[in-house]
Coordinates of C-alpha atoms in Angstrom, one line a residue:
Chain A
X1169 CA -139.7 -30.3 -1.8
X1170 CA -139.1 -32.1 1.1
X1171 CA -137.0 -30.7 4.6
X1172 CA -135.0 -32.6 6.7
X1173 CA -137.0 -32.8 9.4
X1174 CA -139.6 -34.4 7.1
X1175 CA -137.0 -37.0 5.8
X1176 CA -136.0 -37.9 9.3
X1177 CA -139.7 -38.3 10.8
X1178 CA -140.1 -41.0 7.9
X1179 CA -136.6 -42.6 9.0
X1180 CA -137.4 -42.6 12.8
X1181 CA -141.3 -44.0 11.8
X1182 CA -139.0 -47.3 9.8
X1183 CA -140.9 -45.8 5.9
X1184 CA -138.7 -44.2 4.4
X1185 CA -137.7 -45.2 1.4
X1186 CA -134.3 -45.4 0.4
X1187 CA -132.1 -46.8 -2.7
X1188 CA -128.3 -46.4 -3.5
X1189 CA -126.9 -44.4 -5.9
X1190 CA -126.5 -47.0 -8.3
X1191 CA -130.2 -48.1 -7.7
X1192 CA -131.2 -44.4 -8.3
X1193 CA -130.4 -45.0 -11.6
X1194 CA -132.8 -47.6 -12.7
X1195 CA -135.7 -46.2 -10.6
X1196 CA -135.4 -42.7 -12.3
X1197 CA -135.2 -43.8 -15.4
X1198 CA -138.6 -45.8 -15.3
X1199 CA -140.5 -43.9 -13.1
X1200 CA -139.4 -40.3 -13.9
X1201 CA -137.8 -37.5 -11.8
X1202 CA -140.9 -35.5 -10.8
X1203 CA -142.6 -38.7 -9.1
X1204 CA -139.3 -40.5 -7.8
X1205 CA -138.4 -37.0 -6.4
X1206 CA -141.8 -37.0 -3.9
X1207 CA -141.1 -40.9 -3.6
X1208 CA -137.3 -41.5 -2.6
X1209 CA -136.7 -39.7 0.6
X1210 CA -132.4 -40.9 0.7
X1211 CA -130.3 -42.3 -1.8
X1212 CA -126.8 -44.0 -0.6
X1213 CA -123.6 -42.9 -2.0
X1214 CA -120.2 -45.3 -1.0
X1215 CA -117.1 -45.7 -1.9
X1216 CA -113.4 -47.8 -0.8
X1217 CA -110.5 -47.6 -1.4
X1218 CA -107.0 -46.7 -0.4
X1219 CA -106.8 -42.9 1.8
X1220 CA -103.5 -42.2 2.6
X1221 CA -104.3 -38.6 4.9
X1222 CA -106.1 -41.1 7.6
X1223 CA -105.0 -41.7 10.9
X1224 CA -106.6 -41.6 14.5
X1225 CA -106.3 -40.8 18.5
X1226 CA -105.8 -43.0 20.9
X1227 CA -106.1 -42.4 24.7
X1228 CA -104.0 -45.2 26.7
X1229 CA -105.2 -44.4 30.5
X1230 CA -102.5 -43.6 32.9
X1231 CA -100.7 -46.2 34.1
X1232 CA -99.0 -46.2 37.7
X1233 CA -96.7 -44.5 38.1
X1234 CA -97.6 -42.3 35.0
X1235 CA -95.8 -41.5 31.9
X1236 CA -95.7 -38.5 29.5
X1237 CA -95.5 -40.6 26.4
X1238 CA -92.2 -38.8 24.2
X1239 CA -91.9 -41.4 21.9
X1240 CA -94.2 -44.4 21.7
X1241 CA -94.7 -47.3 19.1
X1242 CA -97.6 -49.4 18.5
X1243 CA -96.4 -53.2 16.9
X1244 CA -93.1 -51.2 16.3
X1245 CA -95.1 -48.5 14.6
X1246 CA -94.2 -45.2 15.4
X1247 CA -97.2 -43.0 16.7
X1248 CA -96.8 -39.2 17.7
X1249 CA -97.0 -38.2 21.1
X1250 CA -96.8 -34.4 20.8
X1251 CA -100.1 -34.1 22.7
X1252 CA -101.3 -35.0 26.2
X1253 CA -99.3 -37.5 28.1
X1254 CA -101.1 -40.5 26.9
X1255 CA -102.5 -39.3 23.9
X1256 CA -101.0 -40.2 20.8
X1257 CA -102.0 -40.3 16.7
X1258 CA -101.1 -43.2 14.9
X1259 CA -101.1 -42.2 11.2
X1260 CA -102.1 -44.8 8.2
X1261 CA -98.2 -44.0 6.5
X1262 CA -96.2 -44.3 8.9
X1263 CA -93.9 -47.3 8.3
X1264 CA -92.7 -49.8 10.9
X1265 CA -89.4 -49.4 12.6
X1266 CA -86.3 -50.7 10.7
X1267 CA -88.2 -51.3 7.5
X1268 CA -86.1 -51.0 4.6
X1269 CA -88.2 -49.2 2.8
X1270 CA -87.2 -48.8 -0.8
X1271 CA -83.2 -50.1 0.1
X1272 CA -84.0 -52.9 -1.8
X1273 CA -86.2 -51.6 -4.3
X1274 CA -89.2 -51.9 -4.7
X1275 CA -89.5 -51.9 -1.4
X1276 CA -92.7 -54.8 -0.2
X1277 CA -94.0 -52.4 3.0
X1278 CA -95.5 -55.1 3.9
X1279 CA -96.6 -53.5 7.7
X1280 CA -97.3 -50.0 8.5
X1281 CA -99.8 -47.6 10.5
X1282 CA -102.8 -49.1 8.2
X1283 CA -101.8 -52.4 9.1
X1284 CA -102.0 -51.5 12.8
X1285 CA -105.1 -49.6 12.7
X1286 CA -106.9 -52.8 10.8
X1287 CA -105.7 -55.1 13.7
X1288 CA -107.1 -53.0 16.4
X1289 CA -110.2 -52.3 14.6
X1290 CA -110.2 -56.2 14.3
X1291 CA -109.8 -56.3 18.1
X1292 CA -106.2 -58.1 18.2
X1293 CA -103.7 -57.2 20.7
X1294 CA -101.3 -55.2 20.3
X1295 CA -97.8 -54.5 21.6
X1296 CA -97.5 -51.1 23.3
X1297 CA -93.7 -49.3 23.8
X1298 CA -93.5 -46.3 25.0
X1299 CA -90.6 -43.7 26.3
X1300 CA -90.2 -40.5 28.4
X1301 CA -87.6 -38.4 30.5
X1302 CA -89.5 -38.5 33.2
X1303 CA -90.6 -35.8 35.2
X1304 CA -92.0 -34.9 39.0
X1305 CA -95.5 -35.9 38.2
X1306 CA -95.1 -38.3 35.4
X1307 CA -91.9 -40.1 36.3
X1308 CA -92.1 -43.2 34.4
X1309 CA -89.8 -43.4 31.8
X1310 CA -90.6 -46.9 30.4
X1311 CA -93.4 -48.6 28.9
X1312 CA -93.9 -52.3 27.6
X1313 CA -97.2 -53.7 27.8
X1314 CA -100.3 -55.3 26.1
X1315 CA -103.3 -53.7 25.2
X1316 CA -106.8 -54.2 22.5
X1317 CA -108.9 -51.3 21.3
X1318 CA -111.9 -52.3 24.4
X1319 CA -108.6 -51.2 27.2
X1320 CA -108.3 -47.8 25.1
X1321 CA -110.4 -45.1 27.0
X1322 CA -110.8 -43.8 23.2
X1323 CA -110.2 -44.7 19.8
X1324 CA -111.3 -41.7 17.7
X1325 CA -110.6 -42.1 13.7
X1326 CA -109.5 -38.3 12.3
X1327 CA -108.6 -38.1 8.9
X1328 CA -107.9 -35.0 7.4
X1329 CA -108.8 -36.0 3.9
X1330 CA -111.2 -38.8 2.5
X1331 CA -113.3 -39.2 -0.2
X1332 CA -111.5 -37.2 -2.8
X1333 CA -114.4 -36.5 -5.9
X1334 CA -112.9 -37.9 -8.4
X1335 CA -109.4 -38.9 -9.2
X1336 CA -106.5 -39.4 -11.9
X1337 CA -106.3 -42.6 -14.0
X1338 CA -102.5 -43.2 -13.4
X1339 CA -100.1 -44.6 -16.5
X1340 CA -96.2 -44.7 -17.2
X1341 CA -95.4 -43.0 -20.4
X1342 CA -91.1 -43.8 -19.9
X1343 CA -89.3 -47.2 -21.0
X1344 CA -88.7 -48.3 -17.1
X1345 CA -91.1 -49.6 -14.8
X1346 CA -92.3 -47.6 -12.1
X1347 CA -94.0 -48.6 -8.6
X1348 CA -96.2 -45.7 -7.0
X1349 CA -99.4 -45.1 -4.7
X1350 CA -101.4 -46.0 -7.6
X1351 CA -99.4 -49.3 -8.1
X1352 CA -97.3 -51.0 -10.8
X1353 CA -97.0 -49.2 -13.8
X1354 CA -95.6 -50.9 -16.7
X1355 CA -93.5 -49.0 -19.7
X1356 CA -95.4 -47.6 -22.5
X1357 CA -98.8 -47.3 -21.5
X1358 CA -98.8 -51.2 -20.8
X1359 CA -101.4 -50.6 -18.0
X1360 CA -103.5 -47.7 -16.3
X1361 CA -104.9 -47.8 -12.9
X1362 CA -108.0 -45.8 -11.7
X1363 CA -109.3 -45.1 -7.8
X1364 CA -113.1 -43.6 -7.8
X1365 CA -116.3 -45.0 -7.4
X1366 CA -117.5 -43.6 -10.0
X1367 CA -121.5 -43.1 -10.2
X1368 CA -121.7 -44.3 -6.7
X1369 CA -119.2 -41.8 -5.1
X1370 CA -120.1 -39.5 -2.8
X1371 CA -119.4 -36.4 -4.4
X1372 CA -119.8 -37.4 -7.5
X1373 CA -123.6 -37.5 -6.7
X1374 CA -123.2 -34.2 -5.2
X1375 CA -120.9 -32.3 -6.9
X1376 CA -121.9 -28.6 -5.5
X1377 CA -122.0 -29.8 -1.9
X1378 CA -125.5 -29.0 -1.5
X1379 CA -126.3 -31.6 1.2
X1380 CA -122.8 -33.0 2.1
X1381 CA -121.0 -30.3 4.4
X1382 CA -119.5 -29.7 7.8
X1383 CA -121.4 -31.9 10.5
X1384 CA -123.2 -34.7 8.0
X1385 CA -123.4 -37.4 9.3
X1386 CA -121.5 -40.1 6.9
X1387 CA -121.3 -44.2 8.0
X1388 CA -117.6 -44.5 8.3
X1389 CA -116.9 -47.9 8.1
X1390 CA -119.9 -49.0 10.0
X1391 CA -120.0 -46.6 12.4
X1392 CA -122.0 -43.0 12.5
X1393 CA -119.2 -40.1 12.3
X1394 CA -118.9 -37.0 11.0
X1395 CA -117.8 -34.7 8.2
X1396 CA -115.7 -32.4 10.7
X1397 CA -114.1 -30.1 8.0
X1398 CA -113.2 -29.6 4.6
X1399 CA -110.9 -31.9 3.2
X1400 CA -107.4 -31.3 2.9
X1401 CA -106.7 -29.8 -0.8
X1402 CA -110.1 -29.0 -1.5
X1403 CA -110.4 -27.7 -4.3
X1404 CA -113.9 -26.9 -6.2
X1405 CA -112.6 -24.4 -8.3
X1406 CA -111.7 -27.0 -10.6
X1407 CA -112.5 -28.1 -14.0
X1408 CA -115.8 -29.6 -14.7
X1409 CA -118.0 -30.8 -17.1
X1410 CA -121.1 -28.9 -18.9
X1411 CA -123.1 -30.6 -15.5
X1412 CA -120.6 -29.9 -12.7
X1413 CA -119.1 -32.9 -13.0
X1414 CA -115.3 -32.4 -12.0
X1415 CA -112.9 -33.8 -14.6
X1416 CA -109.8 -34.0 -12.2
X1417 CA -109.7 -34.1 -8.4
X1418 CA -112.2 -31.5 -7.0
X1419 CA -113.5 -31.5 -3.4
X1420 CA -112.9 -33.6 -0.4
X1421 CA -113.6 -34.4 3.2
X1422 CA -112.5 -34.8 6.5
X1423 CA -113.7 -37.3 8.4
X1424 CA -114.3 -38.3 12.0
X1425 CA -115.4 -41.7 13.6
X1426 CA -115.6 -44.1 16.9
X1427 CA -113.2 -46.8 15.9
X1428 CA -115.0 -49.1 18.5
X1429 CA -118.4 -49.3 16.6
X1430 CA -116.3 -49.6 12.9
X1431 CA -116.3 -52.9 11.2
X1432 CA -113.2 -54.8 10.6
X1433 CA -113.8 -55.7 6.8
X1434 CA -113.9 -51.5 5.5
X1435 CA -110.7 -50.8 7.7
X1436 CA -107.8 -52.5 5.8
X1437 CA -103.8 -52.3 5.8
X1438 CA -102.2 -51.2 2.5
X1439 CA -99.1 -52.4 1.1
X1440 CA -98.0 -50.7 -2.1
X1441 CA -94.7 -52.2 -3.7
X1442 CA -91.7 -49.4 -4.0
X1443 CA -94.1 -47.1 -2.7
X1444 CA -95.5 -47.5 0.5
X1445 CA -98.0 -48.5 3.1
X1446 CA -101.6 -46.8 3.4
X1447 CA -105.4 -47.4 4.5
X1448 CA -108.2 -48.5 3.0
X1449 CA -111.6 -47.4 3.7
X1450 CA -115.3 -48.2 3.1
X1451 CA -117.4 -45.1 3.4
X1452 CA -120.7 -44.3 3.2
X1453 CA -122.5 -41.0 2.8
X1454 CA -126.9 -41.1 2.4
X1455 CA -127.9 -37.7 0.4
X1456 CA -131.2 -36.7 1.5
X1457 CA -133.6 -35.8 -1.4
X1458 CA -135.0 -32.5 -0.9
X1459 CA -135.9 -31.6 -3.7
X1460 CA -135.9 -32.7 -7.7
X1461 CA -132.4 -31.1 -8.9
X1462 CA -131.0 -32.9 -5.7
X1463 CA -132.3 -36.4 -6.9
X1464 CA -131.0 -35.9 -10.6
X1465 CA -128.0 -34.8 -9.8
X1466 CA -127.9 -38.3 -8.0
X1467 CA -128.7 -40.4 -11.3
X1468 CA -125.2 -39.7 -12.4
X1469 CA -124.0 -42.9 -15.0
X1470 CA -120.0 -43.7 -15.4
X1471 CA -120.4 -43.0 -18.9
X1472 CA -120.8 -39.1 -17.5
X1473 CA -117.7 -39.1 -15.2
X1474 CA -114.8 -38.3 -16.9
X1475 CA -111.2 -38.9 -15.1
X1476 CA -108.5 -37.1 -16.9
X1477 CA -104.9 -39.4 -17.9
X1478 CA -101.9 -38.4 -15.7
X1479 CA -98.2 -39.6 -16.5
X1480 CA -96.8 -40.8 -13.3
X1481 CA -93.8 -41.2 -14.5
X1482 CA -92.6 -37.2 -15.4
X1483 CA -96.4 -35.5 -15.3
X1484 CA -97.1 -35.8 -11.9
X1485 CA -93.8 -36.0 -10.2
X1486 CA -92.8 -32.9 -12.1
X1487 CA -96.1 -30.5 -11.4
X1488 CA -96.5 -30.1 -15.3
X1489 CA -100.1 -30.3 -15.2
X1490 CA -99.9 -32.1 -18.3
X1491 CA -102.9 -35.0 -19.2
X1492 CA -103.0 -37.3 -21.3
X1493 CA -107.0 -36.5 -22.1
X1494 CA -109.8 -38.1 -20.4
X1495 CA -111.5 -41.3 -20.2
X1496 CA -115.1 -41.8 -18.8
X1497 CA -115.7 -44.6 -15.5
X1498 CA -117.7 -46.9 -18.1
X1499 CA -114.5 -47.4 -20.4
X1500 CA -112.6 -48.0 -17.6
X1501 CA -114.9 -50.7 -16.4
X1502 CA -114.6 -52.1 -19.4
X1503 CA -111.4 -53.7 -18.8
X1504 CA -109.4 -51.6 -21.8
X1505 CA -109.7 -48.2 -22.6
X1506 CA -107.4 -45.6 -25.5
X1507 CA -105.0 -43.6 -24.5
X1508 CA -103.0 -42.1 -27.1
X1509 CA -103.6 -44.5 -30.0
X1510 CA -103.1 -47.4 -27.9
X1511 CA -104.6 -50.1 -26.0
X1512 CA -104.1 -49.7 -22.3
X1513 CA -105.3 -52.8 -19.7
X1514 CA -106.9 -51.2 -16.9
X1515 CA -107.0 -52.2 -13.1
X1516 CA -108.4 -50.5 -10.0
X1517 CA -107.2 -49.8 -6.8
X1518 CA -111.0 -48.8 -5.7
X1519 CA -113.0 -51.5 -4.5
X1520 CA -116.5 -51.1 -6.6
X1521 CA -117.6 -54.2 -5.2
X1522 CA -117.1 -53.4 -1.1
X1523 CA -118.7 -49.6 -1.8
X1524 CA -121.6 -51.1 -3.2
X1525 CA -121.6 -53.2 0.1
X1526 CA -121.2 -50.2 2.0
X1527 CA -123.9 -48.2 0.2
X1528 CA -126.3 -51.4 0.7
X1529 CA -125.6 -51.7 4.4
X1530 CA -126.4 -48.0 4.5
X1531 CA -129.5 -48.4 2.7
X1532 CA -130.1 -50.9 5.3
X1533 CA -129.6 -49.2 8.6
X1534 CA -131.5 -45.7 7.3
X1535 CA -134.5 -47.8 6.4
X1536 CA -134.4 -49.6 9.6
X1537 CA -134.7 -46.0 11.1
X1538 CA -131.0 -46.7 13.0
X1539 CA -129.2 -44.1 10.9
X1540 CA -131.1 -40.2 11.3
X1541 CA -129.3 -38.2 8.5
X1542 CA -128.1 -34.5 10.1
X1543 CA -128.2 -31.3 7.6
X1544 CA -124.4 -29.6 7.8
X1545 CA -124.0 -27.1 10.0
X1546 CA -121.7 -25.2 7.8
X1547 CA -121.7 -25.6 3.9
X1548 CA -118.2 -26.8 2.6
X1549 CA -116.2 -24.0 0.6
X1550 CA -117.8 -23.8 -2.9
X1551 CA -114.5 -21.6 -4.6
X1552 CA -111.2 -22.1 -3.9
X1553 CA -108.4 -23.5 -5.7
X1554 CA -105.2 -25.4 -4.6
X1555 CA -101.7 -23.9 -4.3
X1556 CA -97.8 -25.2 -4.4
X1557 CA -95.5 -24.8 -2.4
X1558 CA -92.9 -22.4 -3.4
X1559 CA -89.9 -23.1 -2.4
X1560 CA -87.6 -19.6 -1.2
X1561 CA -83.9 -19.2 -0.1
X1562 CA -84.9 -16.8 2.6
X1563 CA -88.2 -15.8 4.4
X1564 CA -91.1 -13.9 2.4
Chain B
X1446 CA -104.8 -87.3 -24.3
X1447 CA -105.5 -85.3 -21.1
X1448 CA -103.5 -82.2 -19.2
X1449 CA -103.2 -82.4 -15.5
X1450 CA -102.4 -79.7 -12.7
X1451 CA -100.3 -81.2 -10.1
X1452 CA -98.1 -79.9 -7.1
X1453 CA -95.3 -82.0 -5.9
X1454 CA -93.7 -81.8 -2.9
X1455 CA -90.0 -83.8 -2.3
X1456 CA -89.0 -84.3 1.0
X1457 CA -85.5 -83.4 1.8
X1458 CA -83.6 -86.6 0.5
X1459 CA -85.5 -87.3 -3.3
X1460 CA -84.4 -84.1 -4.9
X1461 CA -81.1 -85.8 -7.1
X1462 CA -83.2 -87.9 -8.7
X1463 CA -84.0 -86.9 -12.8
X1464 CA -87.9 -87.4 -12.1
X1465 CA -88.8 -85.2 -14.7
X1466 CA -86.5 -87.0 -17.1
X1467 CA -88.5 -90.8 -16.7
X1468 CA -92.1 -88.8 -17.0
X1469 CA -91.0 -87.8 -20.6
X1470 CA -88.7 -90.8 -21.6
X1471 CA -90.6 -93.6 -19.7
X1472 CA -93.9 -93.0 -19.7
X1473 CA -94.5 -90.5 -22.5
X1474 CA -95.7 -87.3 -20.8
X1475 CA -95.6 -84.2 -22.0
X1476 CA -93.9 -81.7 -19.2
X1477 CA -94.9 -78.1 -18.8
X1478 CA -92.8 -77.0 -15.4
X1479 CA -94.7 -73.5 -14.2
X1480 CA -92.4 -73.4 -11.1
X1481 CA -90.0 -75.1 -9.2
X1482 CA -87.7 -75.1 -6.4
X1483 CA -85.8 -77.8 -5.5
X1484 CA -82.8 -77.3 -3.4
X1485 CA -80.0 -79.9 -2.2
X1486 CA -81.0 -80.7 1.7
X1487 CA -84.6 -78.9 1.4
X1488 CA -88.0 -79.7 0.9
X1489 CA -88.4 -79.7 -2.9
X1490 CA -91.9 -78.1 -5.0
X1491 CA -92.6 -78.7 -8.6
X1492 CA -95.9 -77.4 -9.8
X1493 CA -96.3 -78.7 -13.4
X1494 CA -98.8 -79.7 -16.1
X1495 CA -98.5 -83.5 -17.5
X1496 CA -100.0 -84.0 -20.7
X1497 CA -100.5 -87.4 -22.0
X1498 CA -102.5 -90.8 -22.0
X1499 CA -104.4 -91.3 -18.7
X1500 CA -103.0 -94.6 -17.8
X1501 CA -99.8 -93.6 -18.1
X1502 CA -100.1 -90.1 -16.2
X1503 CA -101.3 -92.5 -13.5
X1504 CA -98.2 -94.7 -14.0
X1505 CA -95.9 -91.7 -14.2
X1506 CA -97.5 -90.6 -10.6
X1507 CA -97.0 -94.2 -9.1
X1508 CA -93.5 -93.9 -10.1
X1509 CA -93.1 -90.3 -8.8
X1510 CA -94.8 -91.7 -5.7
X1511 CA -92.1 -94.2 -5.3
X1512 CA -90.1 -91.7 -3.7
X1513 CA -91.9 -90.3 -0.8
X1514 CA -93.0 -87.1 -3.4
X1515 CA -96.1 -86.0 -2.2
X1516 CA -99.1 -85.1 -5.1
X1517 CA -101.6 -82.8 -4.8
X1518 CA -103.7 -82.5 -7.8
X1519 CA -105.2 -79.3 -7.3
X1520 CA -103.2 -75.8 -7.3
X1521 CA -101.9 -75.4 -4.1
X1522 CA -98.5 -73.6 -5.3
X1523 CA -100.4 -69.6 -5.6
X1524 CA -103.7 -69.0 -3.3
X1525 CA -105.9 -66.5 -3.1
X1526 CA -107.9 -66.0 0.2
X1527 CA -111.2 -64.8 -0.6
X1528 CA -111.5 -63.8 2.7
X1529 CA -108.3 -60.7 2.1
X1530 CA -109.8 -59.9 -0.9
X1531 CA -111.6 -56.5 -1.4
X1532 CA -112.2 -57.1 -4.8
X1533 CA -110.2 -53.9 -5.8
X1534 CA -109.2 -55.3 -9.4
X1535 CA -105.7 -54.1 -9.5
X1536 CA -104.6 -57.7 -9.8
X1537 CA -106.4 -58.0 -13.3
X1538 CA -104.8 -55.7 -15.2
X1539 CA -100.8 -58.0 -14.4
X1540 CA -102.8 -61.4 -14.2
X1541 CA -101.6 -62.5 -18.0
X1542 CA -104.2 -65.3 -17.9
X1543 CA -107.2 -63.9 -16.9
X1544 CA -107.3 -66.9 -13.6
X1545 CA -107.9 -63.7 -11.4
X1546 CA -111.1 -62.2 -12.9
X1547 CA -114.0 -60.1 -13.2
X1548 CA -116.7 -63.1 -12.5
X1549 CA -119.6 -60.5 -12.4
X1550 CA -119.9 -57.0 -14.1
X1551 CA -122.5 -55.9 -12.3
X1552 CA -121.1 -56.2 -8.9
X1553 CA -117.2 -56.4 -10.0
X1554 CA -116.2 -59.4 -7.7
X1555 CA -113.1 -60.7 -8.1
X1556 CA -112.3 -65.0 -8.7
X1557 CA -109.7 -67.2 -9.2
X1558 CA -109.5 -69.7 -11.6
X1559 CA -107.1 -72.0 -10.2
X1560 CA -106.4 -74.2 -13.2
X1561 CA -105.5 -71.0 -15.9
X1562 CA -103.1 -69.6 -12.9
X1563 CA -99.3 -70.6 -14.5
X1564 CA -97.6 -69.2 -11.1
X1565 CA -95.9 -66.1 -12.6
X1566 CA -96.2 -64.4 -9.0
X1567 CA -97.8 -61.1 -10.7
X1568 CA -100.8 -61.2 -7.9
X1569 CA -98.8 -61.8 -5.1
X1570 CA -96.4 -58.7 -5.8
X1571 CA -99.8 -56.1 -6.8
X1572 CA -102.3 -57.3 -4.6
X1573 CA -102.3 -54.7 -2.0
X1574 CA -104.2 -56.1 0.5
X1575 CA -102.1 -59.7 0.5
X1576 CA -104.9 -61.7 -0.5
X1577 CA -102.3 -63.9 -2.9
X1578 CA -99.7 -66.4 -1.4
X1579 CA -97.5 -68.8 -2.3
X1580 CA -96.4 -72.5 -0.8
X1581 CA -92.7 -72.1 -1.9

């Protein structure tokens, strides 16, 4: 047993020692839980990919005279203003001004609010427009001008949901194309995409919340933020396996961050044919090892993690709640997995490769004694499902 | 016999010409076009494989030289910028050749084989992150 307070003297004094999740694996298995329990003090979970629910604030500084902001666009991206005068939230979704979207189907979304928010993570300027009706103490009514995230007072990531803890393997069971969030999907089961990952996801390696709740800290693309909520459409009370392991989408989080410490590479613009734009990101969460059952339930393999089989084409547009069965993260990395008698190519819309980077530059910075892990302040809802939304001719 | 990649580029006056017709009948190539665009009054591509005897894929060239076509004998027609690239993997799965691939399993990075790449444009529609491009 080990306390926080413990774990983060041996951080601050640059000995702890610390492995990723995928590391975990490996060292368990050759050294036992019992000892590697009293020797691993953190163990690095990561993941990134594409999280639609992400967005941030932005605070412009008054200019002179001042304006209260009543519609504003960033790279002809429409922000919302319906805060404080120069205050807005830029959302990843949002599409640019005058893009066809799917008038010309599929649509290529080619720039959106993810692609702004990668540009000013990357420090490029970007082109401010802003309008008002003007008023005694804010009477500009006009804005034009130039600005990079180091002339923004803040730049404050907020996203309602990250980090989902697991996720559908998407596939088209009709005889038509189709182009969705989770890509291309070709007619008759031609191809399946999947979006976890998998043993090195965060809450996958702690699938009862035990250590990750409201107020850990989490490395959110490269910079120390917070989890400031639950996420949107949390939902525990879902099905699991035998060990806890949720077999559809389960819990998630909402995440905070200083966009001025983030680094450009895990911030990146989305374009989804016929669907959409979006944001990817590269996240990071260390799980401190307390105690034995903490560390095991860390050794999670892909060949445990089951994702069930969802037809985007009628399933999921439709609510059915229909799968097509489950397949485990270690078939899909295969390259081919079985669904229904046949042979289904699989791709990925998860970077495996850039969470491992983010868990390894995790790794890094808690052994170097730069990143202090924080216990939650508030443990994340344990029961609670998700519900529709009915839709009613008159009020309830 | 030997199979080359090569990317031709016409300028804007060459493109009436039947160059493709004197590879085959004059200098006995074998012609596999993966993509062309050539255009009355605009800069022409061709991005082909030429199978045949060496010297006379060389004397085919001279010949196609002859007209101010440019050769470059590397893929140049689709790219992929390494540097874009998250290494996702949605493009393997509509990559019918395997040239975008899984180069390590262990750490699931993502190459490009240019010479297995036939220019069917798959990558450059899927990748999300618009690591693929094309010249033309």
């Amino acid at each position: 047993m080990k306390t926080y307070d413990e774990i983060n003297e041996r951080i601050a004094s640059g000995r702890a020692v610390v492995v990723t999740a995928e590391e975990v694996i490996d060292y368990v298995d050759s050294r036992g839980l019992e000892r590697s329990a009293a020797e691993i003090d953190v163990v690095t979970t990561a993941t990134f990919g594409p999280m639609c629910s992400s967005g941030c604030f932005l605070n412009f500084g008054h200019s002179t005279p001042r304006i209260r902001m009543t519609e504003a666009w960033i790279d002809d991206v429409a922000v919302y203003t319906g805060v404080a005068a120069v205050d807005v939230y830029l959302g990843a979704t949002e599409l640019r001004h005058n893009d066809p979207a799917n008038m010309d189907y599929p649509g290529r979304f080619e720039f959106g609010g993810g692609h702004v928010i990668e540009r000013l993570v990357a420090g490029k300027a970007l082109q401010l427009f802003a309008l008002s009706y003007g008023t005694s103490d804010y009477p500009r009514r006009e804005i034009r001008t130039w600005f990079t995230i180091r002339d923004l007072n803040q730049a404050i990531m907020v996203n309602p949901r990250n980090c989902y803890q697991n996720y559908n393997v998407a596939v088209n069971a009709s005889d038509k194309r189709i182009y969705t969030y989770m890509g291309l999907l070709e007619p008759n089961l031609a191809n399946c995409t999947y979006c976890s990952a998998g043993q090195l996801s965060p809450l996958l390696n702690d699938p009862f919340y035990e250590t990750i709740g409201i107020g850990t800290a989490v490395w959110l693309a490269g910079a120390r933020g917070h989890v400031y909520a639950e996420g949107t459409q949390h939902a525990p009370s879902c099905r699991r396996t035998d060990e806890g392991l949720p077999t559809e989408g389960g819990g998630t989080l909402a995440l905070t961050a200083d966009m001025k410490e983030m680094r450009p590479e895990f911030v990146r613009g989305v374009s989804l044919p016929g669907y959409g734009v979006s944001l990817a990101l590269g996240i990071a969460i260390p799980i401190p090892i307390l105690d034995a059952e903490v560390l095991r339930r860390t050794t999670v393999r892909d060949r445990d993690i089951r994702a069930p089989v969802v037809d985007y084409s009628r399933d999921y547009p439709e609510m059915t709640g229909r799968t097509l069965g489950h397949v485990t993260y270690e078939e899909l990395r295969s390259g081919e997995v079985r669904i229904e008698g046949r042979r289904v190519k699989v791709g990925s819309l998860s970077s495996y490769h850039a969470a491992r980077r983010c868990a390894h530059l995790l790794r890094e910075e808690v052994r170097a004694g730069r990143f202090p892990l924080a216990p939650p302040l508030r443990p994340l809802p344990r029961e609670q499902g998700m519900q529709g939304l009915r839709i009613t001719g008159e009020p309830r | 016999m030997i199979t080359r990649k090569l990317f031709l580029r016409f300028p804007k006056c060459e493109t009436e010409k039947p160059i493709v017709y004197h590879l085959v009948k004059d200098y006995n190539l074998i012609i596999n076009i993966f993509r062309a665009k050539v255009t009355a009054n605009e800069e022409g591509y061709l991005v082909l494989d030429v199978t045949g005897r060496e010297e006379d894929i060389d004397r085919g060239m001279d010949f196609v030289r002859s007209f101010q076509v440019t050769i470059d004998p590397v893929n140049k027609g689709v790219r992929w910028d390494p540097q874009r690239c998250t290494h996702c993997g949605n493009c393997i799965s509509h990559c019918p050749t395997h040239a975008l691939h899984i180069v390590d399993p262990a750490s699931r990075e993502i190459g490009f084989q240019e010479e297995l790449c036939i220019e069917c444009l798959n990558c450059l529609e899927n990748c999300p992150f618009g690591a693929c491009s094309s010249a033309f």
